Amino acid sequence: MSAFKSLVSRPLSLPLSQRILIGKNAIINQNFIQPYTHISPIGIASIRAFSSSPVAYKTNTSTRTKENVHDLETFLTLIGRNSIEHLDLFEGDLNKFLSSTSKQMKFMGIDVSTRRYLLRWKHKFVNDLEPLREHQRGKKRNGGERNAKTVLAKRKALQKLEEKEKFASEELDAESRGERLF
């Protein structure tokens, strides 16, 4: 309790003539100054204020939102990746799609990557997190991050082998024409 009391009210080290009352939240009396006030080195009390800058909220102005999509065909077309192929599995019913689970989609025969994509978009659609759009699949370069060194090394080795074979065939052709004497 005494530690809390010392935080709440602190004794002033300034003479009474240098103490100034500022604002209705700063209460300064002969012995103590209340919280949320600060005395600067020159002896002026000031109130510590919180930031009052306005917060800029983004509003969703897209036409591809939950309010504008009322059927499953539109939903699957907007999210792309050929998910329109699975329209007949849900009988074209948006509510049946939204109520289906991952296990049900698995029994319908939807492969894992497409099923995860559909479930991710179902969550975003229900919670109105993002406008509907297609997320492109990532493309691996050089066999992916883990295999890049081996793929590049194999590619370089094949190029050297092809250059060696090409040089050998050119030498044989030149020898057969009589341009080289060995």
Short mmCIF file of N, CA and C in Angstrom, two decimals:
data_model
loop_
_atom_site.label_atom_id
_atom_site.label_comp_id
_atom_site.label_asym_id
_atom_site.label_seq_id
_atom_site.Cartn_x
_atom_site.Cartn_y
_atom_site.Cartn_z
N MET A 1 0.82 -1.20 0.00
CA MET A 1 0.00 0.00 0.00
C MET A 1 0.86 1.26 0.00
N SER A 2 1.94 1.23 0.75
CA SER A 2 2.78 2.42 0.83
C SER A 2 3.48 2.70 -0.49
N ALA A 3 3.84 1.61 -1.25
CA ALA A 3 4.47 1.81 -2.55
C ALA A 3 3.50 2.46 -3.53
N PHE A 4 2.22 2.03 -3.47
CA PHE A 4 1.21 2.62 -4.33
C PHE A 4 0.99 4.08 -3.97
N LYS A 5 0.96 4.37 -2.69
CA LYS A 5 0.72 5.74 -2.24
C LYS A 5 1.84 6.66 -2.71
N SER A 6 3.08 6.12 -2.72
CA SER A 6 4.19 6.96 -3.15
C SER A 6 4.13 7.24 -4.65
N LEU A 7 3.53 6.31 -5.41
CA LEU A 7 3.37 6.55 -6.84
C LEU A 7 2.28 7.56 -7.13
N VAL A 8 1.22 7.51 -6.32
CA VAL A 8 0.08 8.38 -6.57
C VAL A 8 0.37 9.82 -6.21
N SER A 9 1.00 10.05 -5.10
CA SER A 9 1.25 11.43 -4.71
C SER A 9 2.72 11.58 -4.34
N ARG A 10 3.38 12.55 -4.97
CA ARG A 10 4.80 12.78 -4.77
C ARG A 10 5.01 14.13 -4.09
N PRO A 11 5.95 14.21 -3.18
CA PRO A 11 6.22 15.53 -2.58
C PRO A 11 6.93 16.44 -3.57
N LEU A 12 6.65 17.71 -3.49
CA LEU A 12 7.27 18.69 -4.38
C LEU A 12 8.54 19.22 -3.76
N SER A 13 9.51 19.48 -4.62
CA SER A 13 10.77 20.03 -4.12
C SER A 13 10.87 21.52 -4.43
N LEU A 14 9.81 22.10 -4.98
CA LEU A 14 9.82 23.52 -5.33
C LEU A 14 9.15 24.35 -4.24
N PRO A 15 9.60 25.56 -4.06
CA PRO A 15 8.90 26.43 -3.10
C PRO A 15 7.49 26.76 -3.59
N LEU A 16 6.62 27.08 -2.70
CA LEU A 16 5.22 27.34 -3.01
C LEU A 16 5.05 28.45 -4.03
N SER A 17 5.92 29.42 -4.05
CA SER A 17 5.80 30.55 -4.98
C SER A 17 6.04 30.13 -6.43
N GLN A 18 6.77 29.01 -6.66
CA GLN A 18 7.05 28.57 -8.03
C GLN A 18 6.05 27.54 -8.54
N ARG A 19 5.15 27.06 -7.69
CA ARG A 19 4.16 26.07 -8.12
C ARG A 19 3.01 26.76 -8.84
N ILE A 20 2.57 26.16 -9.97
CA ILE A 20 1.52 26.77 -10.78
C ILE A 20 0.42 25.74 -10.97
N LEU A 21 -0.82 26.15 -10.88
CA LEU A 21 -1.95 25.27 -11.12
C LEU A 21 -2.36 25.39 -12.57
N ILE A 22 -2.32 24.27 -13.31
CA ILE A 22 -2.69 24.29 -14.73
C ILE A 22 -3.81 23.28 -14.94
N GLY A 23 -4.89 23.72 -15.55
CA GLY A 23 -5.99 22.84 -15.92
C GLY A 23 -6.75 22.30 -14.74
N LYS A 24 -7.90 21.65 -15.03
CA LYS A 24 -8.73 21.14 -13.95
C LYS A 24 -8.25 19.78 -13.45
N ASN A 25 -7.36 19.08 -14.22
CA ASN A 25 -6.89 17.77 -13.81
C ASN A 25 -5.64 17.85 -12.94
N ALA A 26 -4.95 18.94 -12.95
CA ALA A 26 -3.73 19.08 -12.14
C ALA A 26 -4.08 19.76 -10.84
N ILE A 27 -3.96 19.03 -9.76
CA ILE A 27 -4.27 19.59 -8.45
C ILE A 27 -2.96 19.74 -7.70
N ILE A 28 -2.59 20.96 -7.39
CA ILE A 28 -1.35 21.23 -6.69
C ILE A 28 -1.70 21.92 -5.39
N ASN A 29 -1.27 21.33 -4.30
CA ASN A 29 -1.45 22.02 -3.03
C ASN A 29 -0.08 22.26 -2.41
N GLN A 30 -0.05 22.56 -1.15
CA GLN A 30 1.19 22.96 -0.51
C GLN A 30 2.23 21.83 -0.47
N ASN A 31 1.81 20.56 -0.39
CA ASN A 31 2.75 19.46 -0.19
C ASN A 31 2.85 18.47 -1.35
N PHE A 32 1.78 18.24 -2.10
CA PHE A 32 1.77 17.16 -3.08
C PHE A 32 1.23 17.61 -4.43
N ILE A 33 1.62 16.87 -5.46
CA ILE A 33 1.06 17.06 -6.80
C ILE A 33 0.43 15.73 -7.21
N GLN A 34 -0.75 15.75 -7.75
CA GLN A 34 -1.48 14.54 -8.11
C GLN A 34 -0.95 13.95 -9.42
N PRO A 35 -1.31 12.70 -9.75
CA PRO A 35 -0.82 12.07 -10.98
C PRO A 35 -1.26 12.80 -12.25
N TYR A 36 -0.65 12.42 -13.36
CA TYR A 36 -0.88 12.98 -14.69
C TYR A 36 -0.32 14.38 -14.83
N THR A 37 0.49 14.81 -13.90
CA THR A 37 1.13 16.11 -14.04
C THR A 37 2.63 15.92 -14.00
N HIS A 38 3.33 16.87 -14.54
CA HIS A 38 4.78 16.77 -14.62
C HIS A 38 5.35 18.17 -14.38
N ILE A 39 6.39 18.23 -13.57
CA ILE A 39 7.03 19.52 -13.33
C ILE A 39 8.32 19.55 -14.12
N SER A 40 8.43 20.52 -15.00
CA SER A 40 9.62 20.64 -15.84
C SER A 40 10.76 21.23 -15.03
N PRO A 41 11.99 21.19 -15.54
CA PRO A 41 13.14 21.73 -14.80
C PRO A 41 13.02 23.20 -14.45
N ILE A 42 12.20 23.93 -15.21
CA ILE A 42 12.08 25.36 -14.89
C ILE A 42 10.96 25.62 -13.90
N GLY A 43 10.29 24.56 -13.45
CA GLY A 43 9.32 24.71 -12.38
C GLY A 43 7.90 24.90 -12.83
N ILE A 44 7.55 24.58 -14.08
CA ILE A 44 6.19 24.75 -14.57
C ILE A 44 5.53 23.38 -14.61
N ALA A 45 4.35 23.28 -14.06
CA ALA A 45 3.62 22.01 -14.07
C ALA A 45 2.87 21.89 -15.39
N SER A 46 2.93 20.72 -15.99
CA SER A 46 2.20 20.51 -17.23
C SER A 46 1.48 19.17 -17.16
N ILE A 47 0.41 19.03 -17.90
CA ILE A 47 -0.38 17.81 -17.89
C ILE A 47 0.10 16.89 -19.01
N ARG A 48 0.31 15.62 -18.68
CA ARG A 48 0.67 14.64 -19.70
C ARG A 48 -0.58 14.22 -20.44
N ALA A 49 -0.68 14.58 -21.68
CA ALA A 49 -1.88 14.29 -22.46
C ALA A 49 -1.64 13.10 -23.38
N PHE A 50 -2.67 12.34 -23.62
CA PHE A 50 -2.61 11.26 -24.58
C PHE A 50 -2.83 11.81 -25.98
N SER A 51 -2.38 11.07 -26.97
CA SER A 51 -2.53 11.52 -28.35
C SER A 51 -4.00 11.57 -28.72
N SER A 52 -4.38 12.61 -29.38
CA SER A 52 -5.77 12.73 -29.81
C SER A 52 -5.88 12.83 -31.32
N SER A 53 -4.88 12.26 -32.02
CA SER A 53 -4.92 12.32 -33.48
C SER A 53 -6.00 11.38 -34.00
N PRO A 54 -6.70 11.77 -35.05
CA PRO A 54 -7.77 10.92 -35.57
C PRO A 54 -7.20 9.65 -36.21
N VAL A 55 -7.93 8.56 -36.05
CA VAL A 55 -7.52 7.28 -36.63
C VAL A 55 -8.20 7.15 -37.98
N ALA A 56 -7.41 6.80 -38.99
CA ALA A 56 -7.95 6.66 -40.34
C ALA A 56 -8.34 5.20 -40.55
N TYR A 57 -9.62 4.91 -40.66
CA TYR A 57 -10.10 3.56 -40.91
C TYR A 57 -10.34 3.38 -42.40
N LYS A 58 -9.93 2.21 -42.92
CA LYS A 58 -10.19 1.92 -44.33
C LYS A 58 -11.58 1.33 -44.45
N THR A 59 -12.34 1.85 -45.33
CA THR A 59 -13.65 1.28 -45.59
C THR A 59 -13.57 0.46 -46.86
N ASN A 60 -14.28 -0.64 -46.86
CA ASN A 60 -14.27 -1.54 -48.00
C ASN A 60 -15.26 -1.02 -49.03
N THR A 61 -14.74 -0.52 -50.14
CA THR A 61 -15.59 0.05 -51.18
C THR A 61 -15.71 -0.86 -52.38
N SER A 62 -15.21 -2.09 -52.28
CA SER A 62 -15.22 -3.01 -53.40
C SER A 62 -16.61 -3.56 -53.65
N THR A 63 -16.88 -3.93 -54.89
CA THR A 63 -18.17 -4.55 -55.22
C THR A 63 -18.12 -6.05 -55.00
N ARG A 64 -16.96 -6.57 -54.65
CA ARG A 64 -16.81 -8.01 -54.46
C ARG A 64 -16.92 -8.37 -52.98
N THR A 65 -17.90 -7.82 -52.30
CA THR A 65 -18.06 -8.06 -50.87
C THR A 65 -19.21 -9.01 -50.61
N LYS A 66 -19.39 -9.32 -49.34
CA LYS A 66 -20.43 -10.26 -48.90
C LYS A 66 -21.83 -9.78 -49.30
N GLU A 67 -22.04 -8.49 -49.27
CA GLU A 67 -23.37 -7.95 -49.58
C GLU A 67 -23.73 -8.12 -51.05
N ASN A 68 -22.72 -8.17 -51.92
CA ASN A 68 -22.98 -8.21 -53.36
C ASN A 68 -22.92 -9.61 -53.96
N VAL A 69 -22.52 -10.61 -53.19
CA VAL A 69 -22.43 -11.98 -53.70
C VAL A 69 -23.55 -12.79 -53.07
N HIS A 70 -24.48 -13.28 -53.92
CA HIS A 70 -25.65 -14.00 -53.40
C HIS A 70 -25.74 -15.44 -53.88
N ASP A 71 -24.88 -15.83 -54.82
CA ASP A 71 -24.93 -17.22 -55.29
C ASP A 71 -23.52 -17.79 -55.35
N LEU A 72 -23.45 -19.11 -55.33
CA LEU A 72 -22.17 -19.81 -55.27
C LEU A 72 -21.36 -19.64 -56.55
N GLU A 73 -22.04 -19.56 -57.69
CA GLU A 73 -21.33 -19.42 -58.96
C GLU A 73 -20.51 -18.13 -58.99
N THR A 74 -21.10 -17.03 -58.52
CA THR A 74 -20.39 -15.75 -58.48
C THR A 74 -19.21 -15.83 -57.52
N PHE A 75 -19.44 -16.45 -56.36
CA PHE A 75 -18.38 -16.59 -55.35
C PHE A 75 -17.19 -17.36 -55.92
N LEU A 76 -17.46 -18.53 -56.51
CA LEU A 76 -16.37 -19.37 -57.03
C LEU A 76 -15.68 -18.72 -58.22
N THR A 77 -16.42 -17.97 -59.02
CA THR A 77 -15.81 -17.27 -60.16
C THR A 77 -14.86 -16.17 -59.67
N LEU A 78 -15.27 -15.44 -58.64
CA LEU A 78 -14.46 -14.33 -58.14
C LEU A 78 -13.18 -14.80 -57.45
N ILE A 79 -13.22 -15.94 -56.76
CA ILE A 79 -12.01 -16.39 -56.07
C ILE A 79 -11.06 -17.11 -57.01
N GLY A 80 -11.52 -17.52 -58.19
CA GLY A 80 -10.64 -18.05 -59.23
C GLY A 80 -10.06 -19.42 -58.96
N ARG A 81 -8.90 -19.67 -59.55
CA ARG A 81 -8.17 -20.95 -59.49
C ARG A 81 -9.02 -22.14 -59.94
N ASN A 82 -9.88 -21.93 -60.91
CA ASN A 82 -10.76 -22.98 -61.44
C ASN A 82 -11.61 -23.63 -60.37
N SER A 83 -11.96 -22.91 -59.33
CA SER A 83 -12.81 -23.48 -58.29
C SER A 83 -14.26 -23.60 -58.76
N ILE A 84 -14.57 -23.00 -59.91
CA ILE A 84 -15.91 -23.12 -60.49
C ILE A 84 -16.20 -24.57 -60.87
N GLU A 85 -15.15 -25.39 -61.02
CA GLU A 85 -15.33 -26.81 -61.34
C GLU A 85 -16.12 -27.54 -60.26
N HIS A 86 -16.08 -27.05 -59.04
CA HIS A 86 -16.72 -27.73 -57.91
C HIS A 86 -18.12 -27.21 -57.63
N LEU A 87 -18.67 -26.44 -58.55
CA LEU A 87 -20.01 -25.88 -58.38
C LEU A 87 -21.07 -26.97 -58.24
N ASP A 88 -20.97 -28.00 -59.07
CA ASP A 88 -21.99 -29.05 -59.05
C ASP A 88 -21.91 -29.91 -57.79
N LEU A 89 -20.77 -29.96 -57.11
CA LEU A 89 -20.66 -30.73 -55.87
C LEU A 89 -21.51 -30.12 -54.76
N PHE A 90 -21.65 -28.81 -54.79
CA PHE A 90 -22.45 -28.11 -53.78
C PHE A 90 -23.85 -27.78 -54.31
N GLU A 91 -24.17 -28.31 -55.48
CA GLU A 91 -25.48 -28.12 -56.12
C GLU A 91 -25.81 -26.65 -56.33
N GLY A 92 -24.80 -25.81 -56.49
CA GLY A 92 -25.00 -24.39 -56.75
C GLY A 92 -25.55 -23.63 -55.58
N ASP A 93 -25.54 -24.21 -54.39
CA ASP A 93 -26.14 -23.58 -53.20
C ASP A 93 -25.04 -22.98 -52.33
N LEU A 94 -25.08 -21.67 -52.14
CA LEU A 94 -24.07 -20.98 -51.34
C LEU A 94 -24.14 -21.40 -49.87
N ASN A 95 -25.35 -21.58 -49.35
CA ASN A 95 -25.50 -21.98 -47.95
C ASN A 95 -24.94 -23.38 -47.70
N LYS A 96 -25.10 -24.28 -48.68
CA LYS A 96 -24.54 -25.62 -48.53
C LYS A 96 -23.01 -25.55 -48.51
N PHE A 97 -22.45 -24.69 -49.34
CA PHE A 97 -21.00 -24.51 -49.35
C PHE A 97 -20.52 -23.93 -48.03
N LEU A 98 -21.21 -22.91 -47.52
CA LEU A 98 -20.78 -22.26 -46.28
C LEU A 98 -20.93 -23.17 -45.07
N SER A 99 -21.86 -24.13 -45.12
CA SER A 99 -22.05 -25.03 -43.98
C SER A 99 -21.21 -26.30 -44.08
N SER A 100 -20.56 -26.53 -45.20
CA SER A 100 -19.77 -27.76 -45.35
C SER A 100 -18.43 -27.64 -44.64
N THR A 101 -17.95 -28.76 -44.12
CA THR A 101 -16.68 -28.81 -43.41
C THR A 101 -15.60 -29.36 -44.33
N SER A 102 -14.39 -29.38 -43.82
CA SER A 102 -13.27 -29.91 -44.60
C SER A 102 -13.45 -31.40 -44.87
N LYS A 103 -13.94 -32.15 -43.88
CA LYS A 103 -14.16 -33.59 -44.07
C LYS A 103 -15.19 -33.84 -45.16
N GLN A 104 -16.28 -33.06 -45.15
CA GLN A 104 -17.31 -33.22 -46.17
C GLN A 104 -16.75 -32.93 -47.56
N MET A 105 -15.92 -31.88 -47.66
CA MET A 105 -15.30 -31.56 -48.95
C MET A 105 -14.36 -32.68 -49.38
N LYS A 106 -13.68 -33.31 -48.42
CA LYS A 106 -12.78 -34.40 -48.73
C LYS A 106 -13.56 -35.58 -49.30
N PHE A 107 -14.71 -35.89 -48.69
CA PHE A 107 -15.54 -36.99 -49.19
C PHE A 107 -16.16 -36.67 -50.55
N MET A 108 -16.32 -35.38 -50.85
CA MET A 108 -16.82 -34.98 -52.17
C MET A 108 -15.77 -35.18 -53.24
N GLY A 109 -14.50 -35.30 -52.83
CA GLY A 109 -13.43 -35.54 -53.78
C GLY A 109 -12.63 -34.31 -54.16
N ILE A 110 -12.67 -33.28 -53.34
CA ILE A 110 -11.89 -32.07 -53.61
C ILE A 110 -10.48 -32.28 -53.08
N ASP A 111 -9.47 -32.03 -53.92
CA ASP A 111 -8.09 -32.26 -53.50
C ASP A 111 -7.67 -31.26 -52.42
N VAL A 112 -6.58 -31.58 -51.74
CA VAL A 112 -6.17 -30.86 -50.53
C VAL A 112 -5.92 -29.37 -50.78
N SER A 113 -5.13 -29.04 -51.80
CA SER A 113 -4.79 -27.62 -51.99
C SER A 113 -6.03 -26.79 -52.34
N THR A 114 -6.90 -27.33 -53.17
CA THR A 114 -8.13 -26.61 -53.53
C THR A 114 -9.05 -26.50 -52.32
N ARG A 115 -9.13 -27.57 -51.53
CA ARG A 115 -9.98 -27.57 -50.35
C ARG A 115 -9.50 -26.52 -49.35
N ARG A 116 -8.20 -26.42 -49.13
CA ARG A 116 -7.66 -25.41 -48.21
C ARG A 116 -7.94 -24.00 -48.74
N TYR A 117 -7.82 -23.82 -50.05
CA TYR A 117 -8.09 -22.52 -50.66
C TYR A 117 -9.56 -22.14 -50.48
N LEU A 118 -10.45 -23.10 -50.72
CA LEU A 118 -11.88 -22.83 -50.56
C LEU A 118 -12.22 -22.52 -49.10
N LEU A 119 -11.65 -23.27 -48.18
CA LEU A 119 -11.93 -23.04 -46.75
C LEU A 119 -11.40 -21.69 -46.29
N ARG A 120 -10.24 -21.30 -46.79
CA ARG A 120 -9.67 -20.00 -46.44
C ARG A 120 -10.59 -18.88 -46.92
N TRP A 121 -11.08 -19.02 -48.18
CA TRP A 121 -11.96 -17.99 -48.72
C TRP A 121 -13.33 -18.03 -48.06
N LYS A 122 -13.78 -19.19 -47.63
CA LYS A 122 -15.06 -19.29 -46.92
C LYS A 122 -14.97 -18.49 -45.62
N HIS A 123 -13.86 -18.66 -44.90
CA HIS A 123 -13.66 -17.92 -43.64
C HIS A 123 -13.62 -16.41 -43.90
N LYS A 124 -12.89 -16.00 -44.93
CA LYS A 124 -12.79 -14.57 -45.23
C LYS A 124 -14.14 -14.00 -45.66
N PHE A 125 -14.93 -14.79 -46.37
CA PHE A 125 -16.24 -14.33 -46.84
C PHE A 125 -17.22 -14.20 -45.69
N VAL A 126 -17.27 -15.20 -44.81
CA VAL A 126 -18.21 -15.18 -43.69
C VAL A 126 -17.91 -14.02 -42.76
N ASN A 127 -16.63 -13.78 -42.50
CA ASN A 127 -16.25 -12.71 -41.58
C ASN A 127 -16.02 -11.37 -42.27
N ASP A 128 -16.24 -11.32 -43.57
CA ASP A 128 -16.11 -10.10 -44.38
C ASP A 128 -14.74 -9.42 -44.16
N LEU A 129 -13.68 -10.24 -44.31
CA LEU A 129 -12.32 -9.75 -44.05
C LEU A 129 -11.64 -9.14 -45.26
N GLU A 130 -11.99 -9.60 -46.46
CA GLU A 130 -11.25 -9.17 -47.64
C GLU A 130 -12.17 -9.25 -48.85
N PRO A 131 -12.04 -8.33 -49.81
CA PRO A 131 -12.82 -8.44 -51.03
C PRO A 131 -12.43 -9.70 -51.80
N LEU A 132 -13.39 -10.30 -52.46
CA LEU A 132 -13.14 -11.55 -53.19
C LEU A 132 -12.26 -11.28 -54.40
N ARG A 133 -11.17 -12.03 -54.50
CA ARG A 133 -10.27 -11.93 -55.64
C ARG A 133 -9.46 -13.21 -55.70
N GLU A 134 -8.78 -13.40 -56.80
CA GLU A 134 -7.99 -14.62 -56.95
C GLU A 134 -6.60 -14.42 -56.37
N HIS A 135 -6.17 -15.38 -55.56
CA HIS A 135 -4.80 -15.41 -55.07
C HIS A 135 -4.02 -16.34 -55.98
N GLN A 136 -3.05 -15.80 -56.69
CA GLN A 136 -2.27 -16.61 -57.62
C GLN A 136 -1.39 -17.60 -56.86
N ARG A 137 -1.22 -18.77 -57.43
CA ARG A 137 -0.32 -19.76 -56.84
C ARG A 137 1.11 -19.30 -57.01
N GLY A 138 1.93 -19.62 -56.03
CA GLY A 138 3.34 -19.28 -56.11
C GLY A 138 4.05 -20.18 -57.12
N LYS A 139 5.01 -19.63 -57.82
CA LYS A 139 5.76 -20.39 -58.80
C LYS A 139 7.16 -20.62 -58.27
N LYS A 140 7.57 -21.88 -58.28
CA LYS A 140 8.91 -22.21 -57.80
C LYS A 140 9.93 -21.84 -58.85
N ARG A 141 11.03 -21.29 -58.38
CA ARG A 141 12.16 -21.01 -59.26
C ARG A 141 13.28 -21.96 -58.88
N ASN A 142 13.84 -22.61 -59.86
CA ASN A 142 14.95 -23.52 -59.65
C ASN A 142 14.60 -24.64 -58.66
N GLY A 143 13.41 -25.17 -58.73
CA GLY A 143 13.02 -26.30 -57.90
C GLY A 143 12.63 -25.95 -56.48
N GLY A 144 12.45 -24.70 -56.16
CA GLY A 144 12.09 -24.29 -54.81
C GLY A 144 13.31 -23.87 -54.02
N GLU A 145 13.05 -23.31 -52.85
CA GLU A 145 14.13 -22.74 -52.05
C GLU A 145 15.11 -23.80 -51.55
N ARG A 146 14.59 -24.95 -51.11
CA ARG A 146 15.47 -25.98 -50.56
C ARG A 146 16.30 -26.68 -51.62
N ASN A 147 15.76 -26.80 -52.84
CA ASN A 147 16.44 -27.56 -53.89
C ASN A 147 17.19 -26.68 -54.89
N ALA A 148 17.24 -25.38 -54.67
CA ALA A 148 17.79 -24.47 -55.68
C ALA A 148 19.26 -24.77 -55.99
N LYS A 149 20.07 -25.03 -54.98
CA LYS A 149 21.50 -25.26 -55.23
C LYS A 149 21.71 -26.51 -56.07
N THR A 150 21.01 -27.59 -55.74
CA THR A 150 21.21 -28.84 -56.50
C THR A 150 20.69 -28.71 -57.92
N VAL A 151 19.56 -28.04 -58.08
CA VAL A 151 19.00 -27.87 -59.43
C VAL A 151 19.94 -27.03 -60.29
N LEU A 152 20.46 -25.94 -59.73
CA LEU A 152 21.38 -25.10 -60.49
C LEU A 152 22.68 -25.84 -60.81
N ALA A 153 23.17 -26.65 -59.86
CA ALA A 153 24.40 -27.42 -60.10
C ALA A 153 24.18 -28.45 -61.21
N LYS A 154 23.03 -29.14 -61.18
CA LYS A 154 22.72 -30.12 -62.22
C LYS A 154 22.59 -29.44 -63.59
N ARG A 155 21.94 -28.29 -63.61
CA ARG A 155 21.76 -27.56 -64.86
C ARG A 155 23.11 -27.13 -65.43
N LYS A 156 24.00 -26.65 -64.57
CA LYS A 156 25.33 -26.23 -65.00
C LYS A 156 26.14 -27.42 -65.51
N ALA A 157 26.03 -28.56 -64.80
CA ALA A 157 26.74 -29.77 -65.23
C ALA A 157 26.23 -30.25 -66.59
N LEU A 158 24.92 -30.20 -66.82
CA LEU A 158 24.36 -30.60 -68.12
C LEU A 158 24.83 -29.67 -69.23
N GLN A 159 24.91 -28.37 -68.94
CA GLN A 159 25.39 -27.42 -69.95
C GLN A 159 26.84 -27.71 -70.31
N LYS A 160 27.66 -28.00 -69.30
CA LYS A 160 29.07 -28.33 -69.58
C LYS A 160 29.17 -29.61 -70.40
N LEU A 161 28.35 -30.60 -70.06
CA LEU A 161 28.35 -31.86 -70.80
C LEU A 161 27.93 -31.65 -72.25
N GLU A 162 26.89 -30.83 -72.46
CA GLU A 162 26.44 -30.54 -73.83
C GLU A 162 27.53 -29.80 -74.61
N GLU A 163 28.20 -28.83 -73.96
CA GLU A 163 29.28 -28.10 -74.63
C GLU A 163 30.42 -29.04 -74.99
N LYS A 164 30.73 -29.97 -74.10
CA LYS A 164 31.79 -30.94 -74.34
C LYS A 164 31.44 -31.85 -75.52
N GLU A 165 30.18 -32.32 -75.56
CA GLU A 165 29.74 -33.19 -76.66
C GLU A 165 29.72 -32.41 -77.98
N LYS A 166 29.28 -31.16 -77.92
CA LYS A 166 29.25 -30.34 -79.12
C LYS A 166 30.67 -30.11 -79.66
N PHE A 167 31.60 -29.82 -78.75
CA PHE A 167 32.98 -29.63 -79.16
C PHE A 167 33.57 -30.91 -79.76
N ALA A 168 33.26 -32.05 -79.12
CA ALA A 168 33.76 -33.33 -79.62
C ALA A 168 33.19 -33.63 -81.00
N SER A 169 31.91 -33.37 -81.21
CA SER A 169 31.30 -33.63 -82.53
C SER A 169 31.89 -32.68 -83.59
N GLU A 170 32.13 -31.41 -83.22
CA GLU A 170 32.74 -30.47 -84.17
C GLU A 170 34.17 -30.90 -84.53
N GLU A 171 34.89 -31.40 -83.55
CA GLU A 171 36.25 -31.89 -83.81
C GLU A 171 36.23 -33.11 -84.73
N LEU A 172 35.27 -34.01 -84.51
CA LEU A 172 35.16 -35.19 -85.38
C LEU A 172 34.81 -34.77 -86.81
N ASP A 173 33.89 -33.81 -86.94
CA ASP A 173 33.52 -33.32 -88.27
C ASP A 173 34.73 -32.67 -88.95
N ALA A 174 35.45 -31.87 -88.21
CA ALA A 174 36.63 -31.21 -88.77
C ALA A 174 37.69 -32.23 -89.17
N GLU A 175 37.84 -33.27 -88.37
CA GLU A 175 38.82 -34.32 -88.69
C GLU A 175 38.41 -35.11 -89.92
N SER A 176 37.11 -35.37 -90.03
CA SER A 176 36.63 -36.13 -91.20
C SER A 176 36.76 -35.32 -92.49
N ARG A 177 36.71 -34.00 -92.41
CA ARG A 177 36.86 -33.15 -93.57
C ARG A 177 38.34 -32.94 -93.89
N GLY A 178 39.20 -33.35 -93.00
CA GLY A 178 40.64 -33.22 -93.23
C GLY A 178 41.21 -31.91 -92.75
N GLU A 179 40.47 -31.17 -91.96
CA GLU A 179 40.97 -29.89 -91.46
C GLU A 179 41.91 -30.07 -90.28
N ARG A 180 41.83 -31.16 -89.58
CA ARG A 180 42.67 -31.40 -88.42
C ARG A 180 43.52 -32.65 -88.67
N LEU A 181 44.74 -32.59 -88.30
CA LEU A 181 45.62 -33.74 -88.43
C LEU A 181 46.08 -34.13 -87.04
N PHE A 182 45.79 -35.35 -86.67
CA PHE A 182 46.20 -35.82 -85.34
C PHE A 182 47.16 -36.96 -85.43
#
